[in-house]
Coordinates of N, CA and C in Angstrom, one line a residue:
M16 N 82.4 70.6 153.7 CA 81.2 71.2 154.0 C 80.4 71.9 152.8
K17 N 79.3 71.7 152.5 CA 78.6 72.2 151.4 C 77.8 73.6 151.8
S18 N 77.8 74.5 151.0 CA 77.2 75.8 151.5 C 75.6 75.7 150.9
H19 N 74.7 76.3 151.3 CA 73.4 76.6 150.9 C 73.0 78.0 151.1
Y20 N 72.1 78.3 150.1 CA 71.4 79.6 150.0 C 70.4 79.8 151.0
A21 N 70.3 80.9 151.5 CA 69.3 81.2 152.4 C 68.9 82.7 152.3
V22 N 67.4 83.0 152.4 CA 67.0 84.4 152.0 C 67.4 85.3 153.3
S23 N 67.7 84.8 154.4 CA 68.1 85.8 155.6 C 68.8 84.8 156.5
T24 N 69.6 85.4 157.4 CA 70.3 84.7 158.5 C 69.2 84.0 159.5
A25 N 68.0 84.6 159.6 CA 66.8 84.0 160.3 C 66.4 82.7 159.8
S26 N 66.3 82.7 158.3 CA 65.7 81.7 157.8 C 66.7 80.6 157.7
A27 N 68.1 80.9 157.7 CA 69.0 79.9 157.8 C 69.0 79.1 159.0
V28 N 69.0 80.0 160.1 CA 69.0 79.4 161.6 C 67.7 78.5 161.7
K29 N 66.7 78.9 161.3 CA 65.3 78.1 161.3 C 65.6 76.7 160.4
S30 N 66.2 76.7 159.5 CA 66.2 75.7 158.5 C 67.2 74.6 159.2
I31 N 68.0 74.7 160.2 CA 68.9 73.9 160.8 C 68.2 73.0 162.0
I32 N 67.1 73.8 162.5 CA 66.5 73.3 163.6 C 66.3 71.7 163.8
G33 N 66.7 71.1 164.6 CA 66.5 69.6 164.7 C 67.4 68.6 164.0
D34 N 68.4 69.4 163.3 CA 69.3 68.6 162.3 C 70.8 69.1 162.7
N35 N 71.2 68.0 163.7 CA 72.8 68.2 164.2 C 73.8 67.9 163.1
T36 N 73.6 67.9 161.9 CA 74.4 67.7 160.8 C 74.6 68.9 159.9
K37 N 73.8 70.0 160.5 CA 73.8 71.3 159.7 C 74.4 72.5 160.8
A38 N 74.8 73.6 160.1 CA 75.3 74.7 160.8 C 74.7 76.0 160.3
A39 N 74.4 77.0 161.0 CA 74.1 78.3 160.2 C 74.9 79.4 160.8
I40 N 75.1 80.5 160.1 CA 75.8 81.7 160.6 C 74.4 82.5 160.9
G41 N 74.4 83.0 162.1 CA 73.4 83.9 162.7 C 73.9 84.5 163.8
N42 N 73.0 85.4 164.5 CA 73.4 86.0 165.6 C 73.1 85.3 167.0
A43 N 73.6 85.8 168.1 CA 73.6 85.1 169.4 C 71.9 84.9 169.7
K44 N 71.3 86.0 169.4 CA 69.8 86.2 169.8 C 69.1 84.9 169.1
S45 N 69.3 84.6 167.8 CA 68.6 83.5 167.3 C 68.9 82.2 167.8
A46 N 70.2 82.0 168.2 CA 70.7 80.8 168.9 C 69.7 80.7 170.2
E47 N 69.7 81.8 170.6 CA 68.9 81.8 172.2 C 67.3 81.3 171.9
L48 N 66.8 82.0 170.8 CA 65.5 82.0 170.6 C 65.2 80.4 170.1
Y49 N 66.1 79.7 169.3 CA 65.8 78.5 168.9 C 66.5 77.4 169.5
D50 N 66.9 77.6 170.8 CA 67.7 76.9 171.8 C 68.8 76.1 170.9
L51 N 69.6 76.9 170.3 CA 70.7 76.2 169.4 C 72.1 76.5 170.1
K52 N 73.1 75.8 169.9 CA 74.3 75.7 170.3 C 75.1 76.7 169.5
I53 N 75.9 77.8 170.0 CA 76.7 78.4 169.3 C 78.1 77.6 169.2
L54 N 78.6 77.4 168.0 CA 79.9 76.5 167.7 C 80.9 77.5 167.9
K55 N 81.0 78.6 167.3 CA 82.0 79.4 167.2 C 81.5 81.0 167.3
D56 N 81.9 81.9 167.9 CA 81.5 83.3 167.7 C 82.7 84.1 167.3
N57 N 82.2 85.3 166.9 CA 83.2 86.2 166.3 C 83.9 85.7 165.3
I58 N 83.2 85.3 164.2 CA 83.9 84.4 163.0 C 84.1 85.5 161.8
Q59 N 83.6 86.8 162.0 CA 84.0 88.0 161.0 C 85.5 88.1 160.8
D60 N 85.7 88.4 159.4 CA 87.1 88.7 159.2 C 87.6 90.1 159.3
N61 N 86.7 91.0 159.9 CA 87.2 92.3 160.3 C 86.2 92.8 161.3
D62 N 87.0 93.3 162.4 CA 86.2 93.5 163.8 C 85.5 94.6 163.6
N63 N 85.6 95.5 162.6 CA 84.7 96.7 162.4 C 83.5 96.4 161.5
N64 N 83.2 95.0 161.0 CA 82.3 94.8 160.4 C 80.7 95.4 161.0
E65 N 80.0 95.9 160.1 CA 78.6 96.4 160.5 C 77.5 96.1 159.5
T66 N 76.4 95.6 160.0 CA 75.4 95.2 159.1 C 74.4 96.5 159.0
R67 N 74.2 96.8 157.6 CA 73.3 98.0 157.4 C 72.1 97.6 156.9
F68 N 70.8 97.9 157.9 CA 69.6 97.6 157.6 C 68.9 98.9 156.9
V69 N 68.0 98.6 156.0 CA 67.2 99.4 155.5 C 65.6 99.3 155.4
V70 N 65.0 100.3 155.8 CA 63.6 100.4 155.9 C 62.9 101.0 154.9
V71 N 62.2 100.1 154.1 CA 61.5 100.8 153.0 C 60.2 101.3 153.2
S72 N 59.9 102.5 152.7 CA 58.7 103.1 152.9 C 58.1 103.8 152.0
K73 N 56.7 104.0 151.7 CA 56.1 105.0 150.8 C 56.1 106.3 151.3
E74 N 56.1 106.4 152.7 CA 56.1 107.7 153.4 C 57.5 108.3 153.4
D75 N 57.4 109.7 153.1 CA 58.7 110.4 153.1 C 59.1 110.7 154.7
C76 N 60.4 110.7 154.9 CA 60.9 110.7 156.4 C 61.2 112.2 156.5
E77 N 60.8 112.7 157.5 CA 60.7 114.1 158.0 C 62.3 114.4 158.3
P78 N 62.9 115.5 158.1 CA 64.1 115.8 158.6 C 64.4 115.6 160.2
S79 N 65.3 115.2 160.5 CA 65.6 115.1 161.9 C 67.0 115.8 162.1
K80 N 67.6 115.7 163.3 CA 68.8 116.3 163.7 C 70.0 115.9 162.8
I81 N 70.5 114.8 162.6 CA 71.3 114.3 161.6 C 70.8 113.4 160.5
N82 N 71.1 113.8 159.3 CA 70.3 113.0 158.2 C 71.4 112.5 157.3
K83 N 71.0 111.4 156.6 CA 71.7 111.0 155.5 C 70.7 110.8 154.3
T84 N 71.3 111.0 153.0 CA 70.5 110.8 151.9 C 71.2 109.9 151.0
S85 N 70.5 108.8 150.4 CA 71.0 107.8 149.4 C 70.5 108.3 148.0
I86 N 71.4 108.1 147.0 CA 71.0 108.4 145.6 C 71.6 107.3 144.7
I87 N 71.0 107.2 143.5 CA 71.7 106.4 142.5 C 71.8 107.1 141.2
F88 N 73.0 107.0 140.5 CA 72.9 107.9 139.3 C 73.7 107.2 138.2
S89 N 73.7 107.5 137.0 CA 74.4 107.1 136.0 C 74.8 108.3 135.2
I90 N 76.1 108.2 134.5 CA 76.7 109.3 133.8 C 76.4 109.1 132.3
Y91 N 76.4 110.3 131.4 CA 76.2 109.9 130.0 C 77.2 109.2 129.3
E92 N 78.6 109.5 129.5 CA 79.7 108.6 129.0 C 81.0 108.4 129.9
D93 N 81.4 107.2 129.7 CA 82.6 106.8 130.6 C 83.7 107.3 129.9
Q94 N 84.0 108.5 130.6 CA 85.3 109.4 130.2 C 86.0 110.0 131.2
P95 N 87.2 110.2 131.3 CA 87.9 110.9 132.3 C 87.2 112.2 132.8
G96 N 87.1 112.1 134.2 CA 86.6 113.4 134.9 C 85.1 113.4 134.9
S97 N 84.3 112.5 134.4 CA 82.7 112.5 134.7 C 82.5 112.5 135.8
L98 N 82.8 111.4 136.6 CA 82.3 111.1 138.0 C 83.0 112.0 138.7
Y99 N 84.2 112.6 138.5 CA 84.8 113.8 139.4 C 84.0 115.0 139.3
K100 N 83.7 115.2 138.3 CA 82.6 116.6 138.1 C 81.6 116.5 139.0
I101 N 80.8 115.4 139.0 CA 79.6 115.2 139.8 C 80.0 115.2 141.1
L102 N 80.9 114.4 141.7 CA 81.4 114.4 143.1 C 81.7 115.8 143.6
G103 N 82.2 116.5 142.7 CA 82.7 118.0 143.0 C 81.8 118.9 143.4
V104 N 80.4 118.5 142.9 CA 79.2 119.3 143.5 C 79.3 119.3 144.9
F105 N 79.4 118.1 145.5 CA 79.2 117.9 147.0 C 80.3 118.7 147.7
E106 N 81.5 118.6 147.2 CA 82.7 119.4 147.9 C 82.4 120.8 147.7
K107 N 81.9 121.5 146.7 CA 81.7 122.7 146.5 C 80.7 123.4 147.6
E108 N 79.7 122.5 147.9 CA 78.9 122.7 149.0 C 79.1 122.3 150.4
N109 N 80.5 121.6 150.6 CA 80.9 121.3 151.7 C 80.1 120.2 152.3
I110 N 79.5 119.2 151.7 CA 78.6 118.1 152.0 C 79.6 116.7 152.0
N111 N 79.7 116.0 153.1 CA 80.3 115.0 153.3 C 79.8 113.7 152.6
L112 N 80.4 113.1 151.9 CA 80.1 111.8 151.3 C 80.4 110.5 152.5
T113 N 79.4 109.6 152.5 CA 79.7 108.6 153.5 C 80.0 107.2 152.8
K114 N 79.6 107.2 151.4 CA 79.7 105.9 150.8 C 79.5 106.3 149.3
I115 N 80.4 105.4 148.5 CA 80.4 105.6 147.1 C 80.6 104.1 146.6
E116 N 79.7 103.7 145.8 CA 79.8 102.4 145.3 C 79.5 102.4 143.8
S117 N 79.9 101.5 143.0 CA 79.7 101.5 141.5 C 79.5 100.0 141.3
R118 N 78.4 100.0 140.4 CA 78.0 98.5 139.9 C 77.9 98.8 138.4
P119 N 78.1 97.7 137.6 CA 77.8 97.7 136.2 C 76.2 97.9 135.9
S120 N 75.9 98.5 134.9 CA 74.4 99.0 134.8 C 73.8 97.7 133.8
K121 N 74.5 96.8 133.3 CA 74.2 95.8 132.4 C 73.6 96.5 131.2
E122 N 73.9 97.8 130.7 CA 73.4 98.3 129.7 C 74.6 98.4 128.4
G123 N 75.8 97.8 128.8 CA 76.8 97.8 127.9 C 78.1 98.2 128.6
L124 N 79.3 97.8 127.9 CA 80.4 98.0 128.6 C 80.6 99.5 128.9
G125 N 81.2 99.6 130.0 CA 81.6 101.2 130.6 C 80.2 101.8 131.0
K126 N 79.3 101.2 131.2 CA 77.9 101.8 131.8 C 78.0 101.4 133.2
Y127 N 77.9 102.2 133.9 CA 77.8 102.1 135.6 C 76.6 102.8 136.3
L128 N 76.3 102.2 137.1 CA 75.3 103.0 138.2 C 76.3 103.2 139.3
F129 N 76.0 104.4 140.2 CA 76.8 104.9 141.1 C 75.7 105.1 142.3
F130 N 76.2 104.6 143.4 CA 75.3 104.6 144.6 C 76.1 105.5 145.6
V131 N 75.5 106.6 145.9 CA 76.2 107.5 146.9 C 75.3 107.8 148.1
D132 N 75.8 107.6 149.1 CA 75.2 108.2 150.7 C 76.1 109.5 151.0
F133 N 75.4 110.4 151.5 CA 75.9 111.7 152.1 C 75.0 112.3 153.1
Y134 N 75.6 113.3 153.9 CA 74.8 113.9 154.9 C 74.1 115.0 154.4
G135 N 72.8 115.1 155.0 CA 72.0 116.0 154.7 C 70.6 115.4 154.3
H136 N 69.6 116.2 154.2 CA 68.3 115.6 153.8 C 67.5 116.3 152.5
R137 N 67.1 115.4 151.9 CA 66.6 116.0 150.4 C 65.8 117.2 150.4
K138 N 65.1 117.5 151.5 CA 64.5 118.8 151.7 C 65.2 119.9 152.0
D139 N 66.5 119.9 152.4 CA 67.4 121.0 152.8 C 67.7 121.8 151.5
D140 N 67.6 123.1 151.6 CA 67.9 123.8 150.5 C 69.3 123.4 149.7
V141 N 70.3 123.3 150.5 CA 71.7 123.1 149.8 C 71.6 121.6 149.1
I142 N 70.9 120.6 149.7 CA 70.8 119.3 149.2 C 70.0 119.4 148.0
R143 N 68.9 120.2 147.9 CA 68.0 120.2 146.8 C 68.9 120.8 145.7
K144 N 69.6 121.9 146.0 CA 70.5 122.5 144.8 C 71.5 121.5 144.4
I145 N 72.2 120.7 145.2 CA 72.9 119.8 144.8 C 72.2 118.6 143.7
L146 N 71.1 118.2 144.2 CA 70.3 117.3 143.4 C 70.0 117.8 142.2
N147 N 69.6 119.1 142.2 CA 69.3 119.7 140.8 C 70.4 119.7 140.0
E148 N 71.5 120.2 140.6 CA 72.8 120.2 139.5 C 73.3 119.0 139.1
I149 N 73.1 117.9 139.9 CA 73.6 116.4 139.7 C 72.6 116.0 138.6
D150 N 71.4 116.3 138.7 CA 70.3 115.9 137.6 C 70.6 116.4 136.3
E151 N 71.2 117.5 136.2 CA 71.5 118.1 134.9 C 72.7 117.5 134.3
Q152 N 73.5 116.8 135.1 CA 75.0 116.4 134.6 C 74.8 114.8 134.3
T153 N 73.8 114.1 134.7 CA 73.7 112.7 134.8 C 72.6 112.2 133.6
Y154 N 72.6 111.1 133.3 CA 71.8 110.4 132.3 C 70.6 110.0 133.1
F155 N 70.8 109.6 134.4 CA 69.8 109.1 135.2 C 70.1 109.4 136.7
L156 N 69.1 110.0 137.5 CA 69.4 110.3 139.0 C 68.0 109.8 139.5
K157 N 68.1 108.9 140.7 CA 67.1 108.5 141.5 C 67.5 108.8 143.1
V158 N 66.7 109.7 143.6 CA 66.8 109.8 145.2 C 66.3 108.4 145.8
L159 N 67.0 107.8 146.4 CA 66.4 106.5 147.1 C 65.7 106.7 148.3
G160 N 66.2 108.0 149.1 CA 65.5 108.5 150.3 C 66.5 109.2 151.2
S161 N 65.8 110.0 152.0 CA 66.6 110.6 153.2 C 66.1 110.0 154.5
Y162 N 66.9 110.0 155.4 CA 66.6 109.3 156.8 C 67.4 109.6 157.9
P163 N 66.9 109.6 159.1 CA 67.8 109.9 160.2 C 69.1 108.9 160.2
E164 N 70.3 109.6 160.5 CA 71.4 108.6 160.8 C 71.4 108.1 162.1
F165 N 71.6 106.8 162.2 CA 71.5 106.0 163.5 C 73.0 105.6 163.8
R166 N 73.4 105.8 165.1 CA 74.9 105.4 165.3 C 74.8 104.5 166.3

């Protein structure tokens, strides 16, 4: 079987309509919508898989009952304790981190971008304080946004 790239599961499902020599991975609703047969369901390798969708907006989201904030930052130098010091700012203020991910920044060996999600809204006083402190300790900081947590 040969794999093909699709920009989304919806476009993958649409691309196989009328061709019984192809298959696509999609959700049950798309199979129903396009009158397609489900060959196999529950194909995930982990029963706790979740898909996270992001809504991009130019408008700021107002604080709600439970909020999360997503940031991206890079540190000045790759040395022991640099990331630990930044993450310690959250611990000091008793703010729970929900995700930490690193990616090479493509600016050289040992240069990384760190994506962090945590509880709180960027307009909260304690979060504002944390972001100011992190900004002073990092080469680059960008608040990607604050949004209500959906469960």
